[in-house]
Coordinates of C-alpha atoms in Angstrom, one line a residue:
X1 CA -41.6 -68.1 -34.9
X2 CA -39.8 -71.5 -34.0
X3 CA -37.4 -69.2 -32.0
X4 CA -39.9 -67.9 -30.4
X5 CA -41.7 -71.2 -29.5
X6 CA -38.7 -72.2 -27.7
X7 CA -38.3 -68.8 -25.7
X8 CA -42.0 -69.1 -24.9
X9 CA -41.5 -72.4 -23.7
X10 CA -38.7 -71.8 -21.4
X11 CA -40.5 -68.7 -19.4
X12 CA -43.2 -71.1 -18.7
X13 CA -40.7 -73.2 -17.7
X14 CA -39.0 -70.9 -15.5
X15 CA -42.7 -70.4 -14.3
X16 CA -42.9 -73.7 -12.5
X17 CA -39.8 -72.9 -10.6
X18 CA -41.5 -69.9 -9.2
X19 CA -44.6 -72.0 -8.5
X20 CA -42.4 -74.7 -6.9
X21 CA -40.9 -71.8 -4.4
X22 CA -44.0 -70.3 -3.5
X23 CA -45.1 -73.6 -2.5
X24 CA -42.4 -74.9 -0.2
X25 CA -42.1 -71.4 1.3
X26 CA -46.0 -70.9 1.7
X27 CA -46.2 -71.2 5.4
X28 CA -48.9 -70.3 8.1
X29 CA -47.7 -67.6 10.1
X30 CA -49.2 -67.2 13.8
X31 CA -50.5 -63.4 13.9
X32 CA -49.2 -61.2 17.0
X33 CA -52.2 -61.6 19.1
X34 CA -52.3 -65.4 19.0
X35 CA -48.8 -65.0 20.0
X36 CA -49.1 -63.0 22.7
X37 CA -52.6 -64.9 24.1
X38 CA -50.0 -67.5 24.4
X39 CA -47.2 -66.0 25.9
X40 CA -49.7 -64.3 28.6
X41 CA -51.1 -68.0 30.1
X42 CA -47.8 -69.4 30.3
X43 CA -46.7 -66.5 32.0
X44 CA -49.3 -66.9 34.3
X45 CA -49.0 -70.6 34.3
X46 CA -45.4 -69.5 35.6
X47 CA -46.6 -67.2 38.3
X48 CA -49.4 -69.7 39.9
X49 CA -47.0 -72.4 40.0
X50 CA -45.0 -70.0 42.6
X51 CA -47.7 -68.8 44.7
X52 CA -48.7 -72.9 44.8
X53 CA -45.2 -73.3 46.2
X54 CA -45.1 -70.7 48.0
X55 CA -48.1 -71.3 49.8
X56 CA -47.5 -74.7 50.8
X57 CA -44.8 -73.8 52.4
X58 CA -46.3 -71.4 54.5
X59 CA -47.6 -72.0 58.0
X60 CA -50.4 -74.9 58.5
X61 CA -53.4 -72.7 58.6
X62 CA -56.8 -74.0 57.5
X63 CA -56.5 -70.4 55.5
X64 CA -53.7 -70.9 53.9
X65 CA -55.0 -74.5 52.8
X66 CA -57.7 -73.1 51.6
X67 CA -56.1 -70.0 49.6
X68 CA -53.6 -73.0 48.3
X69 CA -56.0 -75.3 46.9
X70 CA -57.6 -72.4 45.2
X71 CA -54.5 -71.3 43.7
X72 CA -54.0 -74.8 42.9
X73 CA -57.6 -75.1 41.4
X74 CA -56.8 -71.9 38.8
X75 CA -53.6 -73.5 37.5
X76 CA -55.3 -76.7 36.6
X77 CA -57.7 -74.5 34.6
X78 CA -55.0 -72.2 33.1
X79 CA -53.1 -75.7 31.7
X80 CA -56.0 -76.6 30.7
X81 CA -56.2 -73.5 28.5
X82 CA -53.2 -72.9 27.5
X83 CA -53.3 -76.7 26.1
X84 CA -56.4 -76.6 24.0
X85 CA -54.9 -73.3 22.8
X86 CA -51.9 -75.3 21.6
X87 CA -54.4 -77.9 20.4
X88 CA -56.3 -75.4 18.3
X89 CA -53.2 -74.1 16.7
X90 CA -51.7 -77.0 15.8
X91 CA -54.6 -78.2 14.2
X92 CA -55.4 -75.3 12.3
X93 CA -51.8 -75.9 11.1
X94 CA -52.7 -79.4 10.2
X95 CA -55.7 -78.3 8.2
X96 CA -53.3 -75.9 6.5
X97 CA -50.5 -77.4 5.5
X98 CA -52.5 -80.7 4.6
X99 CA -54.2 -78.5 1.9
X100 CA -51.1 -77.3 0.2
X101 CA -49.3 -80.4 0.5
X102 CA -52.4 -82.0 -1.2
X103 CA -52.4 -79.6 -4.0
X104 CA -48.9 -79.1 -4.1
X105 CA -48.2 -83.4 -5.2
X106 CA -50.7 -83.0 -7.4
X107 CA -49.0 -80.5 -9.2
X108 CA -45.8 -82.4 -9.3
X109 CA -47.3 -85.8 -10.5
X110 CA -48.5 -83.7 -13.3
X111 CA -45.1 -81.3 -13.9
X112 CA -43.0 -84.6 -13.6
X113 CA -45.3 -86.6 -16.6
X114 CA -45.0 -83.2 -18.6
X115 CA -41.3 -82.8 -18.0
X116 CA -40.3 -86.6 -19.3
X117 CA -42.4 -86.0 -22.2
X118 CA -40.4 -82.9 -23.3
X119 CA -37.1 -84.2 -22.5
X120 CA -38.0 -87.1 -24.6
X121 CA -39.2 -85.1 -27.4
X122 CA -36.6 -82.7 -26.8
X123 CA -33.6 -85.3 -27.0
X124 CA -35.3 -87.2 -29.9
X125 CA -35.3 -83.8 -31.9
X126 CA -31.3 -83.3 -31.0
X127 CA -30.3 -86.8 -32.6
X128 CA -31.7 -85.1 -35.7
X129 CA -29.0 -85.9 -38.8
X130 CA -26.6 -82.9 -39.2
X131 CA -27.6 -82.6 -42.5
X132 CA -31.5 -82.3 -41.7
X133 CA -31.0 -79.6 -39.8
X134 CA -28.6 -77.8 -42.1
X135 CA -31.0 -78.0 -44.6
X136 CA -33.8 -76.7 -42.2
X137 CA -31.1 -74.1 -41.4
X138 CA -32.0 -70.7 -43.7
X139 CA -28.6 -70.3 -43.0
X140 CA -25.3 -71.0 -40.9
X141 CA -26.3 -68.4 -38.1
X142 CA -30.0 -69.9 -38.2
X143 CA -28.0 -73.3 -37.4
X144 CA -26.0 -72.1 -34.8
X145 CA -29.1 -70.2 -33.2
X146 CA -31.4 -73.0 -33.5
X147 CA -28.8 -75.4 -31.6
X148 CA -28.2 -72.9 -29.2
X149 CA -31.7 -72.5 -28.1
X150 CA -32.5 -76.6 -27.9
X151 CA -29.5 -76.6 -25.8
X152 CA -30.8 -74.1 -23.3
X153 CA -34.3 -75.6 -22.6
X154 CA -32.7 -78.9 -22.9
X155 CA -30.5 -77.6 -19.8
X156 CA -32.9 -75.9 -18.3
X157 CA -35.4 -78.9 -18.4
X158 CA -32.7 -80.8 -16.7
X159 CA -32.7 -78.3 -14.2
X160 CA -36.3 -78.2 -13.8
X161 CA -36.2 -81.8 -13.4
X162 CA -33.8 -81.5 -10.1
X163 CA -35.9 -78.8 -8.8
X164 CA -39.2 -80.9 -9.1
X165 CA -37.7 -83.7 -7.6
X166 CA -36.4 -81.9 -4.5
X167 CA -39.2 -80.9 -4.5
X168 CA -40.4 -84.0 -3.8
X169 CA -37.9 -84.5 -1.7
X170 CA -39.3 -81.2 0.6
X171 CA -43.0 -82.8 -0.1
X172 CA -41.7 -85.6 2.0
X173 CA -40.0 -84.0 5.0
X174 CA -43.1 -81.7 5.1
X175 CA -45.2 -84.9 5.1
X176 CA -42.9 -86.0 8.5
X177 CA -43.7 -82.9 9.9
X178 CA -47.2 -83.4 9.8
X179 CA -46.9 -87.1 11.1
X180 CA -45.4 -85.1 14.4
X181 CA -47.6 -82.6 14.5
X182 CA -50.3 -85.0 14.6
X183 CA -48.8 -87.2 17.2
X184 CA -48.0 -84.1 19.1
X185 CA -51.9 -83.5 19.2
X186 CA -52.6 -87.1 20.5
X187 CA -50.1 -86.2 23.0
X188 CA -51.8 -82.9 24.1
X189 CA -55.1 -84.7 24.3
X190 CA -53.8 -86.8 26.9
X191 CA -52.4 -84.3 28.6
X192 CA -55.8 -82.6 28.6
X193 CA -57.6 -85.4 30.1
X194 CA -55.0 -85.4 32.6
X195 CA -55.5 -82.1 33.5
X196 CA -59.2 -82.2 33.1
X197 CA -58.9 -85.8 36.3
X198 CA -56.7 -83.5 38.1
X199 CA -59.0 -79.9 38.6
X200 CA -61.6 -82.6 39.5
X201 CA -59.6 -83.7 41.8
X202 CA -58.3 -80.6 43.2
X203 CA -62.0 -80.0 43.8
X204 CA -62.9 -82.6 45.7
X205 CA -59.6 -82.4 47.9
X206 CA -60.6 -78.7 48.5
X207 CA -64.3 -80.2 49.5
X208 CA -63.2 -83.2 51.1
X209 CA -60.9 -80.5 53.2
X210 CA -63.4 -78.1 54.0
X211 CA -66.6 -81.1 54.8
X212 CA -63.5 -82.7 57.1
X213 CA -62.8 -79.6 59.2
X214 CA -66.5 -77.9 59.1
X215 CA -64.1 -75.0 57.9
X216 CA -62.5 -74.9 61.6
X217 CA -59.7 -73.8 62.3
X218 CA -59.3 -75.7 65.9
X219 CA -60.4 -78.9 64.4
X220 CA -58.0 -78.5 61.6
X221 CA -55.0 -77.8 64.2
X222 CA -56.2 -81.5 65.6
X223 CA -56.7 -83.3 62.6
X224 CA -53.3 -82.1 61.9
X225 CA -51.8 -83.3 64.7
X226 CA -53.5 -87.0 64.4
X227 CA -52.0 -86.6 60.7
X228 CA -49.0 -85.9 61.7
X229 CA -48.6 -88.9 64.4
X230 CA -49.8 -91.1 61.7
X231 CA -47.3 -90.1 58.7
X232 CA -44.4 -90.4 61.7
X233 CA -45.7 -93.7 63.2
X234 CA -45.7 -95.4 59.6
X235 CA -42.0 -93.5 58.3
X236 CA -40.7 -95.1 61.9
X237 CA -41.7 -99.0 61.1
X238 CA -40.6 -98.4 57.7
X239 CA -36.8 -97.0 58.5
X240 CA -36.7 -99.0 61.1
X241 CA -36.7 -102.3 58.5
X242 CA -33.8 -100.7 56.1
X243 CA -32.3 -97.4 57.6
X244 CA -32.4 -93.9 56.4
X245 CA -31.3 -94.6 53.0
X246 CA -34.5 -95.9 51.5
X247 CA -35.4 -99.4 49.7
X248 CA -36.8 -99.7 46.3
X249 CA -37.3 -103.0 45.1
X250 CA -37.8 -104.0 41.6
X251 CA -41.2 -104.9 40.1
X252 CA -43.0 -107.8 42.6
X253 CA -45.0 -110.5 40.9
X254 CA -48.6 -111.8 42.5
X255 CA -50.0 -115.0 42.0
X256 CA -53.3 -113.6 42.9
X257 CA -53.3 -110.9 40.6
X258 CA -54.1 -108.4 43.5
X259 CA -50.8 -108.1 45.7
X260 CA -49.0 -104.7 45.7
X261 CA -45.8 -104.1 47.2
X262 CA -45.4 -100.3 48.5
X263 CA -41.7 -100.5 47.7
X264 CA -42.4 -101.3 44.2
X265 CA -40.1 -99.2 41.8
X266 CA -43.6 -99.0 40.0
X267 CA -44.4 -96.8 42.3
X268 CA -42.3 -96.6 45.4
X269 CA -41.3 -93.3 44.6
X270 CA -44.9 -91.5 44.1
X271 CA -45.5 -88.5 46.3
X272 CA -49.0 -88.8 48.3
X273 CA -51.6 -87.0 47.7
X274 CA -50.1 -82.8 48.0
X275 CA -47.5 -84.0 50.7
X276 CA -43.8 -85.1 50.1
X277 CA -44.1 -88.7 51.3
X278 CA -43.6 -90.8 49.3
X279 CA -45.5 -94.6 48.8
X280 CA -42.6 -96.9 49.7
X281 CA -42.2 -94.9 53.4
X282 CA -45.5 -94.3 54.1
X283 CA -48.0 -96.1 51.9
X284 CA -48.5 -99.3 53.5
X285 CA -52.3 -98.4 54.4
X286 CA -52.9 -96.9 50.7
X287 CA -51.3 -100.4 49.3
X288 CA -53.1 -102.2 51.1
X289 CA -56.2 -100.7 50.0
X290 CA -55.6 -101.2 46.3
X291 CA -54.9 -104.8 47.1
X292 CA -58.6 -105.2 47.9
X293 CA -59.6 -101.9 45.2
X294 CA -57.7 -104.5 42.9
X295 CA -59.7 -107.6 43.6
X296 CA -63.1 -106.3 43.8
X297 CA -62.3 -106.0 40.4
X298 CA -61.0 -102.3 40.2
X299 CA -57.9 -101.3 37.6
X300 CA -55.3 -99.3 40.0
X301 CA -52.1 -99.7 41.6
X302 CA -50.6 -97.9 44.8
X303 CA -50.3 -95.4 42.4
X304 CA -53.4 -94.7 41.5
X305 CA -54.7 -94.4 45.4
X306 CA -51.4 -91.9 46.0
X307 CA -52.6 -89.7 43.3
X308 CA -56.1 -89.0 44.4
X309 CA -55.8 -86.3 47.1
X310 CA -59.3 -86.1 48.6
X311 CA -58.2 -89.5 50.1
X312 CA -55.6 -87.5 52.2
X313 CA -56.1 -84.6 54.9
X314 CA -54.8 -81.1 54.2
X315 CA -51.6 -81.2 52.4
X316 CA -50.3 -84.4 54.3
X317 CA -50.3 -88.3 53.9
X318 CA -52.6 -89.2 56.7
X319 CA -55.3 -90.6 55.1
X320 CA -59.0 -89.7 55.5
X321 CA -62.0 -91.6 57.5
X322 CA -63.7 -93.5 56.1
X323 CA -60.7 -94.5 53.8
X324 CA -60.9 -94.4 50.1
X325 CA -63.6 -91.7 50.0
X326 CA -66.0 -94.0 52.0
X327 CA -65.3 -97.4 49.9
X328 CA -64.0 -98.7 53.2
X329 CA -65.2 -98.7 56.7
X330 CA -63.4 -98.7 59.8
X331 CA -63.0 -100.3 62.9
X332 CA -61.1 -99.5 66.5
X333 CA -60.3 -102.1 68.9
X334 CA -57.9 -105.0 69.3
X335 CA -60.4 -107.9 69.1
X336 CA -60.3 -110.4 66.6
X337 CA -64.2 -111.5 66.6
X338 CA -64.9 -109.2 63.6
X339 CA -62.2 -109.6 61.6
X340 CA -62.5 -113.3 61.6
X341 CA -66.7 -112.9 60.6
X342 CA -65.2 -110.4 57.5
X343 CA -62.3 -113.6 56.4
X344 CA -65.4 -116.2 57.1
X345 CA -67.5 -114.5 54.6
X346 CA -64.7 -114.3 52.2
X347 CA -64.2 -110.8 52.6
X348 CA -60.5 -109.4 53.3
X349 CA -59.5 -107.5 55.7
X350 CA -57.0 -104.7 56.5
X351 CA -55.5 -104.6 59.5
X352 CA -53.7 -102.1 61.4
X353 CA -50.3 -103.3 63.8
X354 CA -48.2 -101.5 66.4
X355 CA -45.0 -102.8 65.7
X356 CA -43.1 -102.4 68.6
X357 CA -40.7 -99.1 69.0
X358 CA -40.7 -98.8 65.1
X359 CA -44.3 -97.6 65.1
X360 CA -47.0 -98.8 63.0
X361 CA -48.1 -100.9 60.3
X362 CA -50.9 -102.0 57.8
X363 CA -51.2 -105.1 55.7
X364 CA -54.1 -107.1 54.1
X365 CA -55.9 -110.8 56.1
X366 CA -57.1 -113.3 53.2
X367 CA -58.0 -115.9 54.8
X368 CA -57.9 -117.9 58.7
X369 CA -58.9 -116.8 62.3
X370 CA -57.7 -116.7 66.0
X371 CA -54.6 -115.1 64.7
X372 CA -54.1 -117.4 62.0
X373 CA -54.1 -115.8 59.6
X374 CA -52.8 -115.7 55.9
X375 CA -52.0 -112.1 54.9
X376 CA -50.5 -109.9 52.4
X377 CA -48.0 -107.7 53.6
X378 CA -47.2 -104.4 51.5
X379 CA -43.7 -104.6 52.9
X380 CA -42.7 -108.2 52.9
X381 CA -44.3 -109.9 50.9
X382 CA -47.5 -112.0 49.4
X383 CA -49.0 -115.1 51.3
X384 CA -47.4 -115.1 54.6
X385 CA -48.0 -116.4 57.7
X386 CA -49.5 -113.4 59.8
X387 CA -48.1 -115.1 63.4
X388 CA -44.6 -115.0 62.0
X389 CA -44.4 -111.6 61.4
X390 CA -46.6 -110.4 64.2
X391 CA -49.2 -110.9 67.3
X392 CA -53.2 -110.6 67.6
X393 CA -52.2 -108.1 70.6
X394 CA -50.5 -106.0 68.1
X395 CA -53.4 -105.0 66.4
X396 CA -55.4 -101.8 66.8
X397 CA -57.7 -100.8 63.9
X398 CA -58.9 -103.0 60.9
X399 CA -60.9 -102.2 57.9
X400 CA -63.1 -103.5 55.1
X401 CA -64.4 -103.0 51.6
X402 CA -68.3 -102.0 51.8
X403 CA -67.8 -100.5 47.8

């Protein structure tokens, strides 16, 4: 009977083991059609992001805008599916795995408080007197048989021991797992709101486009053209100050709070709007309009402006009139008269110079008149004198913030 105590309590022993394995192999499997859902929208993901391409390259049609920004339209809205997918899955994992894990250390709090007490019990019971057991002992083989089996659960508690703890140790890397996982969703969820901003903005750049050209192909061709004198006019002043090579400058300080630099290495390098200009060549206008964004009390950078393409025509830098989606208005004309009313009132003022052969130029007036000005310049610098850089004569267009 005592033999079969023992045997008994080894099987149930080697029952835990079993347990234990079933656990740490227990895993959620995706089935085949969650699988292939998956693989279909990033292979389609895959085959909009080549027509996008493909079409921008194209000839400048109004048509071919259009067909672009469509295309462009449905890829937002394929990330964003294919990224709630991913979401859903992960979190259904999360769910899961949190469950088993859960049960799983309760389990092992319990095994490990049962498994001391045995091996206690079990070692207190070997230290028994020699003589004690051979009197126990029916006879010498019952001795030798009774030894034997407290020697094999005592090993195979030992063992048992080792396996619970790694076990534990598994219990713990799983528990990583799930600390990534979970910061992999945060992740997503960013991702998502950035793609969710961007097919708003693909909309309006696809509204702004087709309210701008009255969906016309001739005034398209001319807008084009304007965009196009613009984007060189601006890439001319700015090569002309540091040759072909480009200059990016490190971070610039502001004891404002509201100067931005468009060579910043913040964002000097950020692409305009859908075109391939970037900010530090041809964003002196879009600088200078997140100086004053900035101290109307607005949180954004060059950056920001760059990235919102229904400020731009088409596929191009030029950007749109009125500027900033109507948060600015703007003036022709060389005289002076208005600007200095706007810096009376407190109200800055962007201004728009032809600087000499190198093309053009915008910065920011804060404060003075009769071409005294103080201005911030999104190329040189914060605070200077306006007459040292440049003339009243040079100026042809100026702006303002009407919010």
């Amino acid at each position: 009977m005592k033999k079969l105590s023992i045997f008994i309590i080894a099987l149930f022993g080697f029952g835990l083991s079993a347990a234990f394995v079933y656990s740490q192999t227990a895993t959620k499997q995706s089935s085949a059609n969650e699988a292939q859902q998956v693989q279909e929208l990033n292979s389609r993901i895959r085959e909009l992001e080549g027509k996008v391409s493909a079409l921008k390259s194209q000839g400048n049609s109004l048509s071919s805008q259009i067909e672009a920004m469509d295309s462009q339209i449905t890829l937002t809205e394929y990330r964003i599916n294919a990224t709630q997918k991913e979401m859903m899955d992960i979190t259904l994992d999360i769910e899961s795995a949190g469950k088993r894990m859960s049960n799983l250390e309760g389990s092992l709090d319990n095994v490990t408080k049962v498994l001391l007490n045995r091996i206690v019990a079990t070692y207190q019971a070997g230290d028994a007197k020699e003589l004690q057991v051979l009197v126990a002992s029916g006879n010498f083989t019952d001795l030798v048989s009774r030894s034997n089996y407290l020697k094999i659960v005592q090993s195979h508690d030992r063992q048992l021991l080792y396996d619970t703890q790694q076990a534990r140790n598994d219990y713990a890397n799983q528990k990583t797992i799930l600390e990534n996982k979970k910061k992999k969703v945060q992740d997503l969820s960013k991702q998502l709101e950035g793609y969710t901003a961007q097919l708003d903005r693909d909309k309006d750049t696809k509204k702004s486009l087709l309210a701008t050209t009255k969906n016309d192909e001739a005034h398209y061709q001319k807008l084009l053209g304007d965009a196009k004198a613009q984007v060189s006019s601006m890439k001319s002043y700015a090569r002309s100050r540091v040759g072909s090579g480009g200059s990016i400058i490190a971070p610039q300080s502001s004891a404002d709070g509201w100067y931005f630099n468009q060579r910043d290495s913040r964002w000097g390098n950020t692409m305009m709007g859908s075109s391939s200009e970037q900010v530090w060549e041809v964003g002196c206008l879009i600088s200078s309009m997140a100086m004053i964004m900035k101290k109307k009390g607005q949180d954004v950078t060059p950056a920001t402006v760059a990235s919102n393409g229904s400020y731009f025509f088409s596929n191009t830098a030029y950007t749109l009139i009125p500027w900033a989606g109507g948060r600015f208005t703007s003036v022709w004309g060389s005289g002076t008269s208005g600007i200095d009313s706007k810096l009376a009132s407190g109200e800055p003022v962007i201004v728009g110079v032809k600087a000499g052969p190198f093309g053009t130029h915008f910065i920011v007036l804060k404060s003075g008149s009769n071409g005294n000005y103080v201005m911030h310049d999104p190329w040189n610098g914060a605070d200077l004198n306006f007459s040292d850089y440049y003339t009243t004569g040079q100026i042809f267009q100026y702006g303002y913030y009407n919010g």
